[in-house]
Amino acid sequence: MSKDTFTALIVDDEELARGLVREHLQSHPEIVILAECANGFEAVKAASEQKPDLLFLDIQMPKLDGFEVLELISGPGPGGGAEWQPATVFITAFDQHAIKAFEAHAVDYLLKPFSEVRFEEALAKAKAKCIAGQFSVPRPSDLSAAARGSWPLERLVVRDGSKVTFISLDKLDYVQAQDDYVELKTEGRSYLKQQTLSSLENQLDPKRFLRVHRSFILPLDRLTRLEQGLTDSWTAILRDGTKLPVSRSGYAKLKELIG
């Protein structure tokens, strides 16, 4: 399609909300609605397969929230080009959650109930971004981390092909950096997630999780003891017997937290 035509995906668990977006788009013949999705799983499937230019995305939904959808829809652009990301307009009923954080990353946001004038403003911004060809954005997990802001993180989502795995933070044993990925250890299994360790660290509760080494994040409830090495080095011993290296700064932070 030319730059005068834009494809769009509407994602909201409320049928009336989807209908309102669809109604506002009726006066724009240049917008082709590819699909309407009632939950995050439908959205991930439709977006990954059809790669819309525009994404109208609700934040608070069952199964997968809007931030998790954003993480899971990354992939090569049309024709196998650079990493693809749609021009995203968030839709939310809760302006106290992360609005300021994602204003700098998402194209715009619409606070329910929104007017037609406000919708037109957001649509104009999204179209302008597409025309400018600005598909290069931060990696989805980092974008989601910035967008989420103070929104409570209770789980991690990992996609492997068409399979989506949810990892409860209560069951996370530790996290290890693996180049551009993090390796999540949980219940004897490992999962790779495309995200930087620093980005994930910023999403986790610092009272529960601590970066004890440049390559490791440790849930404090998994720690049983610290062992000192011969060269003033330290090792964290976890409940399952796993041993993790502890840097000097990590040891200082541990001592401050656990005394």
mmCIF file of C-alpha atoms in Angstrom, residues 39-41 44 59-66 68-69 72 155 157 164 166:
data_model
loop_
_atom_site.group_PDB
_atom_site.id
_atom_site.type_symbol
_atom_site.label_atom_id
_atom_site.label_comp_id
_atom_site.label_asym_id
_atom_site.label_seq_id
_atom_site.Cartn_x
_atom_site.Cartn_y
_atom_site.Cartn_z
ATOM 1 C CA ASN A 39 -8.215 -9.657 23.868
ATOM 2 C CA GLY A 40 -4.439 -9.587 23.886
ATOM 3 C CA PHE A 41 -3.941 -13.031 22.380
ATOM 4 C CA VAL A 44 -0.680 -10.601 19.104
ATOM 5 C CA ILE A 59 -4.126 -1.017 28.182
ATOM 6 C CA GLN A 60 -6.173 -2.876 30.767
ATOM 7 C CA MET A 61 -7.429 -6.159 29.315
ATOM 8 C CA PRO A 62 -7.795 -9.725 30.595
ATOM 9 C CA LYS A 63 -5.202 -12.387 29.703
ATOM 10 C CA LEU A 64 -2.659 -9.942 28.252
ATOM 11 C CA ASP A 65 -2.545 -6.221 28.982
ATOM 12 C CA GLY A 66 -1.629 -3.674 26.338
ATOM 13 C CA GLU A 68 2.426 -7.180 27.179
ATOM 14 C CA VAL A 69 0.889 -7.129 23.700
ATOM 15 C CA LEU A 72 5.055 -9.761 21.998
ATOM 16 C CA ARG A 155 4.644 -11.554 35.795
ATOM 17 C CA VAL A 157 5.696 -12.884 29.320
ATOM 18 C CA VAL A 164 3.293 -17.513 25.013
ATOM 19 C CA PHE A 166 3.712 -16.538 31.654
#
